[in-house]
Coordinates of C-alpha atoms in Angstrom, one line a residue:
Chain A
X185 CA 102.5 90.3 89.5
X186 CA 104.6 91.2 86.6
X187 CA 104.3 89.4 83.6
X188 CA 106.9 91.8 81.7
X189 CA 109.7 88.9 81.8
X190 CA 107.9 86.3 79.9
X191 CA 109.7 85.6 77.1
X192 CA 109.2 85.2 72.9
X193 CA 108.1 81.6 72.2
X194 CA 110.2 81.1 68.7
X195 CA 108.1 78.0 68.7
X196 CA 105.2 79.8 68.0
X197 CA 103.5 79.4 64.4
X198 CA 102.8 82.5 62.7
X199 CA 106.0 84.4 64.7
X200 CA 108.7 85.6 63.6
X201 CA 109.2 87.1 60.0
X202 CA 106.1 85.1 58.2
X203 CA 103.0 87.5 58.5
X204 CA 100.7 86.5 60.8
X205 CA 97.6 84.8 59.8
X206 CA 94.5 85.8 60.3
X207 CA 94.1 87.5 63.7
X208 CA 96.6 89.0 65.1
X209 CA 99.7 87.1 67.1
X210 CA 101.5 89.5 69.1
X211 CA 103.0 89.2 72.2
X212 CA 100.3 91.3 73.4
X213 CA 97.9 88.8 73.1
X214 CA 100.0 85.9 74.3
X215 CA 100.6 88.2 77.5
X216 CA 97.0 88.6 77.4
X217 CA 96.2 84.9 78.1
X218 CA 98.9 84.5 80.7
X219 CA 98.0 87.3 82.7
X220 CA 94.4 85.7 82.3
X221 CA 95.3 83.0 83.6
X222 CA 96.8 84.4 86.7
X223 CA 94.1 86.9 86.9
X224 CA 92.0 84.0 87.9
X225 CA 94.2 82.0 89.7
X226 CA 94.4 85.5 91.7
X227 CA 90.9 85.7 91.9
X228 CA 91.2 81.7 94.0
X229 CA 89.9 80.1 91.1
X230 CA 91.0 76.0 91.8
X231 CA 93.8 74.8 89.4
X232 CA 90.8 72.0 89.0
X233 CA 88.7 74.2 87.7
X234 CA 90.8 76.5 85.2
X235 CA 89.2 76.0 82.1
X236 CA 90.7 76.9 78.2
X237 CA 87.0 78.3 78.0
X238 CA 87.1 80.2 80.7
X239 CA 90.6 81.5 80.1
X240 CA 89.7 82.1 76.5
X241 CA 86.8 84.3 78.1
X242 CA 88.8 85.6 80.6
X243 CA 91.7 87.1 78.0
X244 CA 88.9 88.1 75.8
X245 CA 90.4 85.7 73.2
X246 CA 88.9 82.7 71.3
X247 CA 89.8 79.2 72.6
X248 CA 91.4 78.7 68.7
X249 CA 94.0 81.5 69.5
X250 CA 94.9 79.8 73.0
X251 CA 95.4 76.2 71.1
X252 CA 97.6 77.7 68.6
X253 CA 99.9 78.5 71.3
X254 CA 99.4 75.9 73.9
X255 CA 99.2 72.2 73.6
X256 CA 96.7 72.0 76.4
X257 CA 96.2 73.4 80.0
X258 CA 99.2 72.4 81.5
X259 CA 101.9 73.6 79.0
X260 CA 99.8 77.3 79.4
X261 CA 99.6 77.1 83.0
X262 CA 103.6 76.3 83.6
X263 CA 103.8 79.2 80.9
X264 CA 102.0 81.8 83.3
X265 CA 103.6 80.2 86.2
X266 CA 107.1 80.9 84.9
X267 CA 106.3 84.5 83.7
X268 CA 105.4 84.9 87.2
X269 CA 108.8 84.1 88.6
X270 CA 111.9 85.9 88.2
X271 CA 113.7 84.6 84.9
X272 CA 117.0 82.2 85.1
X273 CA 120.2 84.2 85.7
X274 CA 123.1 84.8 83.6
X275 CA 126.3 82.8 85.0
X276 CA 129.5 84.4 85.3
X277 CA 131.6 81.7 84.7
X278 CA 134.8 82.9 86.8
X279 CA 135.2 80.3 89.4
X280 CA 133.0 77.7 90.9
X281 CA 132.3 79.6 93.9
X282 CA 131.0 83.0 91.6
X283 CA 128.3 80.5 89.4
X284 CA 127.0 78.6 92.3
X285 CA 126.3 82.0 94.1
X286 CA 124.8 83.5 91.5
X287 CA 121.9 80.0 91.0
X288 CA 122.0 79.8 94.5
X289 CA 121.0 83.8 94.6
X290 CA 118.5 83.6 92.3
X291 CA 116.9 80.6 94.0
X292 CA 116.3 83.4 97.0
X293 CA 114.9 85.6 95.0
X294 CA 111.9 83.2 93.7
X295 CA 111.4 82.0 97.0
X296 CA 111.1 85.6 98.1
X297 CA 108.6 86.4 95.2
X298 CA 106.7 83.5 95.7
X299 CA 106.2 84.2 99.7
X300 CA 105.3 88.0 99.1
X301 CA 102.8 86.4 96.4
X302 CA 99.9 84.2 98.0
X303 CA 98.6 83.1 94.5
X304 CA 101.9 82.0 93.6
X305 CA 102.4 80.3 97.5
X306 CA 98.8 78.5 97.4
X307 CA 99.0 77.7 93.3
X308 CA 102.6 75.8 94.0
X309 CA 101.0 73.3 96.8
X310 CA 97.9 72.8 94.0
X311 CA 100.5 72.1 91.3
X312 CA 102.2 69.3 93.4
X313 CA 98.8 67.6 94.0
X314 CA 98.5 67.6 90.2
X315 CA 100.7 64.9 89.2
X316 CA 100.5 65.5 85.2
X317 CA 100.7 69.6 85.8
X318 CA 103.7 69.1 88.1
X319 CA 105.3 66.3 85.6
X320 CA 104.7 69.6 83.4
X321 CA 106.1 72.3 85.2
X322 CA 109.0 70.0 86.5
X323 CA 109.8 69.2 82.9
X324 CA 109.5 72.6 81.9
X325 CA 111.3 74.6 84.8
X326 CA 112.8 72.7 87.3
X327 CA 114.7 69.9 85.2
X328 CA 116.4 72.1 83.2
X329 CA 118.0 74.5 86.1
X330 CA 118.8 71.1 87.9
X331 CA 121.0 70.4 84.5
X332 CA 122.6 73.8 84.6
X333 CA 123.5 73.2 88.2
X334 CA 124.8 70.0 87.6
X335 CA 127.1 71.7 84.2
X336 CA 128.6 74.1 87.1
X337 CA 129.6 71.6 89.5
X338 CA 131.2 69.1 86.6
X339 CA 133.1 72.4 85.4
X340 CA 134.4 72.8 89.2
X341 CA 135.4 69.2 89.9
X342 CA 137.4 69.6 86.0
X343 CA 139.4 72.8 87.4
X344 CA 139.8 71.3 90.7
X345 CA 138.0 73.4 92.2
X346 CA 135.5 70.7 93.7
X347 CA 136.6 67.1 95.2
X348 CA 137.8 64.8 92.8
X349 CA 135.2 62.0 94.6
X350 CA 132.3 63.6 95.1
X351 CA 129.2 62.7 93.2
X352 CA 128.3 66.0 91.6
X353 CA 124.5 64.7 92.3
X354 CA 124.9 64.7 96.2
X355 CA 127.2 68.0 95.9
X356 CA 124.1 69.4 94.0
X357 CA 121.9 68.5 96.5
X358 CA 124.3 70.0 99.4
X359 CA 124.4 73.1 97.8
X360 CA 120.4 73.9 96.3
X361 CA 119.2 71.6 99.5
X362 CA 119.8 74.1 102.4
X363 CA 118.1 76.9 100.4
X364 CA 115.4 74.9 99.2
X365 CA 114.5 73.4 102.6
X366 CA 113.9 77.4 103.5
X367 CA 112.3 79.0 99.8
X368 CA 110.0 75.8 100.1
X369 CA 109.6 73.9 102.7
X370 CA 109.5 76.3 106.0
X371 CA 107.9 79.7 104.7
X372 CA 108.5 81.0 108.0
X373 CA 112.6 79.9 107.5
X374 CA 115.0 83.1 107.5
X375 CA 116.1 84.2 103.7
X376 CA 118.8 87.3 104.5
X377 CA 121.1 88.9 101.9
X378 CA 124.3 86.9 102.2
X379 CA 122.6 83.6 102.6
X380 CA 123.7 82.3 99.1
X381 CA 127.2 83.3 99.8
X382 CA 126.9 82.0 103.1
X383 CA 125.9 78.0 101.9
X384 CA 128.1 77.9 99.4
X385 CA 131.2 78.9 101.0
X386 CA 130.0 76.6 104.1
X387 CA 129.7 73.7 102.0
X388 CA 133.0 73.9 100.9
X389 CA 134.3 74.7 103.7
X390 CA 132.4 71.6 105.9
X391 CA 131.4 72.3 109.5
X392 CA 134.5 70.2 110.7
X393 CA 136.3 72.1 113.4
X394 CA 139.9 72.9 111.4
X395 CA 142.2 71.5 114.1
X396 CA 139.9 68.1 114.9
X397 CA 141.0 64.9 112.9
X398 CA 138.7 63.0 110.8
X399 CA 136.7 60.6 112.8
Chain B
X86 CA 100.1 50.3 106.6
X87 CA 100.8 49.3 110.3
X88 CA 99.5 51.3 113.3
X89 CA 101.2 49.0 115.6
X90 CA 103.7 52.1 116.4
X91 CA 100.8 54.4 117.4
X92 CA 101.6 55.9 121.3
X93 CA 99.4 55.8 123.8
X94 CA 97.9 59.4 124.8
X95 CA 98.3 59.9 128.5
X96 CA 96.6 63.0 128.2
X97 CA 93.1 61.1 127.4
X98 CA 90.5 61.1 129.7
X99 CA 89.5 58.1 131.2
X100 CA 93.3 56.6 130.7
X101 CA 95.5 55.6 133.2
X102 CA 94.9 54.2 136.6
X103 CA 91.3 55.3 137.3
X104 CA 88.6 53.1 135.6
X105 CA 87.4 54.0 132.1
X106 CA 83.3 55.3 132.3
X107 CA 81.2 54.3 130.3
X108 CA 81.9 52.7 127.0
X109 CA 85.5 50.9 126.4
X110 CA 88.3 53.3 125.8
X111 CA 91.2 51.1 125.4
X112 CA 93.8 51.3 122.6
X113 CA 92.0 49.1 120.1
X114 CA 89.1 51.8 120.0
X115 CA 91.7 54.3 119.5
X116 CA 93.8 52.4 116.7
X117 CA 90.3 51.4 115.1
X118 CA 89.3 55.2 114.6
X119 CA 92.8 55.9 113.3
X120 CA 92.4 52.9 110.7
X121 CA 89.5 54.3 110.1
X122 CA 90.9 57.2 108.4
X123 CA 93.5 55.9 106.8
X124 CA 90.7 53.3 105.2
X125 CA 89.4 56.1 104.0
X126 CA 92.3 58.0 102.3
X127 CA 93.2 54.8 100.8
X128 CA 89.7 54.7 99.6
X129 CA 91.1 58.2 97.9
X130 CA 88.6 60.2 99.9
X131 CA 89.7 64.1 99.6
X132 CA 91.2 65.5 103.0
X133 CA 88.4 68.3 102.9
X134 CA 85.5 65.2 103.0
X135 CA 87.1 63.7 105.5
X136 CA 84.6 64.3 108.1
X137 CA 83.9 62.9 112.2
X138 CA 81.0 61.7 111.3
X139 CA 82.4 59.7 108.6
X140 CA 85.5 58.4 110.6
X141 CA 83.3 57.5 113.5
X142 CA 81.1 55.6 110.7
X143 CA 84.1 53.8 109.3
X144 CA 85.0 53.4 112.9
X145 CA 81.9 51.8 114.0
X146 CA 82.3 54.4 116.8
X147 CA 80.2 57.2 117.8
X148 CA 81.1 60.8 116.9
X149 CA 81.4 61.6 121.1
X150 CA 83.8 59.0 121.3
X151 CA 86.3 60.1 118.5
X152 CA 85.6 64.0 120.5
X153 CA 86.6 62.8 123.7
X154 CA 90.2 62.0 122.1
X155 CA 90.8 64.7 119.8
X156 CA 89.9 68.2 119.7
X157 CA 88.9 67.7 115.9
X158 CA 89.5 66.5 112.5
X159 CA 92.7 68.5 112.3
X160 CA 94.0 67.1 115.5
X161 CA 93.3 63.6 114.5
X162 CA 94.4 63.6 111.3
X163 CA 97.5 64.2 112.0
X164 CA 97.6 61.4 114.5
X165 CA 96.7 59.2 112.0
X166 CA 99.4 60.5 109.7
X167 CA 101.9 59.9 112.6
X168 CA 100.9 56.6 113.3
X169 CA 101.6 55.6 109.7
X170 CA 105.0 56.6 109.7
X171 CA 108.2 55.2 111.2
X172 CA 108.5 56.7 115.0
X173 CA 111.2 59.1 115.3
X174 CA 114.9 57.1 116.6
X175 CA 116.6 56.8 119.3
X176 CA 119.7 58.9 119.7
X177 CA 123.1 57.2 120.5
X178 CA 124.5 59.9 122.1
X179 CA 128.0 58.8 121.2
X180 CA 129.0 61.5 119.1
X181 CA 127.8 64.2 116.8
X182 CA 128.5 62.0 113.6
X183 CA 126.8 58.8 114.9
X184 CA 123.8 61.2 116.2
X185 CA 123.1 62.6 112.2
X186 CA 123.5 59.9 111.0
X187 CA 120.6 58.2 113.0
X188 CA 118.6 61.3 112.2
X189 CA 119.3 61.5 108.4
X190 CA 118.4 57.7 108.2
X191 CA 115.2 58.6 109.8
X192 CA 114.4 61.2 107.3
X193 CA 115.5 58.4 104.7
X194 CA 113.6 55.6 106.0
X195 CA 110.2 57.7 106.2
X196 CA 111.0 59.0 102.4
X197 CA 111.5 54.9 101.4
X198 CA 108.1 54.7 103.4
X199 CA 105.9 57.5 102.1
X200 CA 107.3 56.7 98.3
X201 CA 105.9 53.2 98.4
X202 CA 102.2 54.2 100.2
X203 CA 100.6 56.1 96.8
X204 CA 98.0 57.5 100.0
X205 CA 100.8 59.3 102.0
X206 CA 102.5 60.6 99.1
X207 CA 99.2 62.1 98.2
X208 CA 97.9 62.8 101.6
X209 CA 101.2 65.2 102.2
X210 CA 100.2 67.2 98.9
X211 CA 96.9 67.6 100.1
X212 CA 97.8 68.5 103.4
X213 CA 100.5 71.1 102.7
X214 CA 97.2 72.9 100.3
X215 CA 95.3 73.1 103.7
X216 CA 97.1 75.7 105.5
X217 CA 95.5 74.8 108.9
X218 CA 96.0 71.1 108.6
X219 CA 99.3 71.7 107.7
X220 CA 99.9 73.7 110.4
X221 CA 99.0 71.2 113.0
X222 CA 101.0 68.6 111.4
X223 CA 104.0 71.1 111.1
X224 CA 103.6 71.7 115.2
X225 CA 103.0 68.2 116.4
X226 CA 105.3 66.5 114.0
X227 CA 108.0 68.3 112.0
X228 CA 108.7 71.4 114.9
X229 CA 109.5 68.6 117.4
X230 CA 112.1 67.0 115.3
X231 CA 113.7 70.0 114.2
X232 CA 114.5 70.9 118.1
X233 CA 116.1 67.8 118.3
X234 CA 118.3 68.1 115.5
X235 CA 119.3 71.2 116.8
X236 CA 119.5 70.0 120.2
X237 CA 122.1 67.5 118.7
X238 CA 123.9 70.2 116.8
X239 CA 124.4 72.3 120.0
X240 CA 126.0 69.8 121.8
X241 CA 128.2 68.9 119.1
X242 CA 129.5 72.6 119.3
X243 CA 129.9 72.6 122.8
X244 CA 132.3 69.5 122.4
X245 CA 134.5 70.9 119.7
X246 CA 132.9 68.4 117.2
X247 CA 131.6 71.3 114.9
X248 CA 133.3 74.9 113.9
X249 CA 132.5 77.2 116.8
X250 CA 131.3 80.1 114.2
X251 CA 128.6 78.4 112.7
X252 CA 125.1 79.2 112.7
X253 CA 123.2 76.3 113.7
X254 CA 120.0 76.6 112.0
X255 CA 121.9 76.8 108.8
X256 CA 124.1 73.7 110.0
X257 CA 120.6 72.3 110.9
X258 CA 120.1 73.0 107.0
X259 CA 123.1 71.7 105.5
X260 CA 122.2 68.7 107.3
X261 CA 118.6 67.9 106.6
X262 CA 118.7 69.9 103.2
X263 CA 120.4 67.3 101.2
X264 CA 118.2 64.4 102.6
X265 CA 114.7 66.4 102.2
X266 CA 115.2 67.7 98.4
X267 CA 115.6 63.6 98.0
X268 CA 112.4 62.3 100.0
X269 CA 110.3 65.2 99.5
X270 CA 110.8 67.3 96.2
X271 CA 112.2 65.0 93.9
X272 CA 110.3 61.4 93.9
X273 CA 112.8 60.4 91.4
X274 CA 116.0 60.8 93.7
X275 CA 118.1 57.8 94.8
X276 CA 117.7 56.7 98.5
X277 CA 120.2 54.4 98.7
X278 CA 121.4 52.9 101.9
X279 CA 124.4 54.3 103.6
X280 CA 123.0 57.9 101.7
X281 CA 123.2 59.0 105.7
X282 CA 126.5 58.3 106.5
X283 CA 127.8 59.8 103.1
X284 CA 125.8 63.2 103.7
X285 CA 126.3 63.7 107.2
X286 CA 130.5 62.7 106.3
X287 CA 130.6 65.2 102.9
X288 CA 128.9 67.9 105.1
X289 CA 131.2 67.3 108.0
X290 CA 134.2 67.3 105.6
X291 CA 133.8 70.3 103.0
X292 CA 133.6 69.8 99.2
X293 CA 136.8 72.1 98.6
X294 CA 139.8 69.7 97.8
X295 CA 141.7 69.2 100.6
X296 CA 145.2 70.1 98.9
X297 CA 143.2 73.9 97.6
X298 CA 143.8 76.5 99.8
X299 CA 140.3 79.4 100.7
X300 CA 139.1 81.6 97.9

């Protein structure tokens, strides 16, 4: 597992052009403690029993340089968990149909990574048991795409390109909730190339037969 | 939590028309072992703890008895989670619409159900971390009711009431998608009533304004 996409944390204190402090703050080390972390998740190490010691000892850091970072054990974990997963796509913007490929895509692609990945796979159905780390990593990760989804369909419905009377919540949920129900929910489910293009333009389209009259 | 719904098992030994041996194997000894574990999950104890000879202490039952009805902890476990939940509908048979729709508000009733029991809620998390248990509960439970959605969906094509060129596990998707992301992955969603009709209509119907002609 590739850690390479995680990104800067601007948040951090002591980035940025101020000097660090003391030791030293790069990137390397921060990549350091998240691939620490998943080294042990790797190694089947309970969510339960993931420790800032242990991942201080782990990363060959002290647990000082982990709390100047991270707020706690859940904000670090969601950190590694989303440097794990490919990062958010870039949106074209050129009709309704093009954006909602493109999130629906990229929604393939993590549930393709996270099957070909049995830490990630076995850590997710942890995480959910975890109320306060999934509050954590649903705050940090899944919230925000949900908004982004939600942006793209409100766009749509403005250019008419969506039903004036739809609520853009249940059109969100038609759209990400025949993907999901395969990424997540049946890991033996079928994820081909196409399949983004496939929902989107179905769900558009409705599974009406053209010549039938409404019922 | 009401086990009043819980089927008898013709396959039992002992059942039926010849006489029962030995000790009493009637349906309250059966419903009493499956209180049994739920008493105990609502007592919050861990799926992995969950042993026979704890249920058949629970049970006031001996561990041979529980043995004679299920092949193991796996098996009955998931009994038990049946039992708690809503039995699956009856299907009008009047159309394709009125057919999803009875299906969708199955899925919605069992979210309403499993949202207000703080012990299914957490008993699914656990379950879907134990790869075995969940693969039981997966063949007994969810497999069954996905054939007869799709039975329902192949019919409906046969009769012209959905497009000829579509996939049916994918309609089968479109379908459930929208419902499942609401009872199962976001505990926050809206279930309101009618939430069946409206999906099963939208789906039916397309999202594309009707006046816009295919991208």
């Amino acid at each position: 597992m590739s850690l390479a996409d995680s990104r800067p944390r601007p948040e951090t204190p002591g980035r940025g052009d101020t000097p660090a402090r003391g030791r030293p703050r790069s990137e390397a080390v921060e990549n350091a403690i998240l691939e620490g972390v998943v080294h042990l998740l790797e190694e089947g190490v309970p969510l339960a029993e993931l420790s800032i010691e242990r991942i201080a000892r782990t990363a060959g850091v002290g647990k000082a340089t982990i709390y100047r970072r991270w707020s706690g054990k859940e904000e670090l974990f969601v950190d590694a968990m989303r440097a794990a997963e490919p990062s958010d796509p870039e949106l074209p913007g050129t009709s309704l149909r093009d954006d909602l490929v493109v999130l629906l895509e990229a929604l393939r692609r993590r549930g393709l990574v996270s099957r070909s990945s049995a830490i990630l796979h076995n850590v997710y159905a942890q995480m959910k048991s975890s109320p306060k780390i999934w509050a954590a990593y649903h705050a940090a990760v899944i919230a925000p795409r949900r908004v982004v989804g939600l942006e793209v369909l409100r766009r749509g419905q403005e250019r008419g390109e969506l039903r004036a009377d739809i609520d853009l919540e249940l059109a969100n949920d038609m759209f990400v909730g025949p993907m999901l129900v395969r990424t997540v929910m049946r890991p033996e489910g079928d994820l081909p190339e196409g399949l983004a293009e496939q929902i989107v333009d179905t769900v558009l389209e409705g599974l009406r037969p053209v010549s039938s009259t409404a019922s």
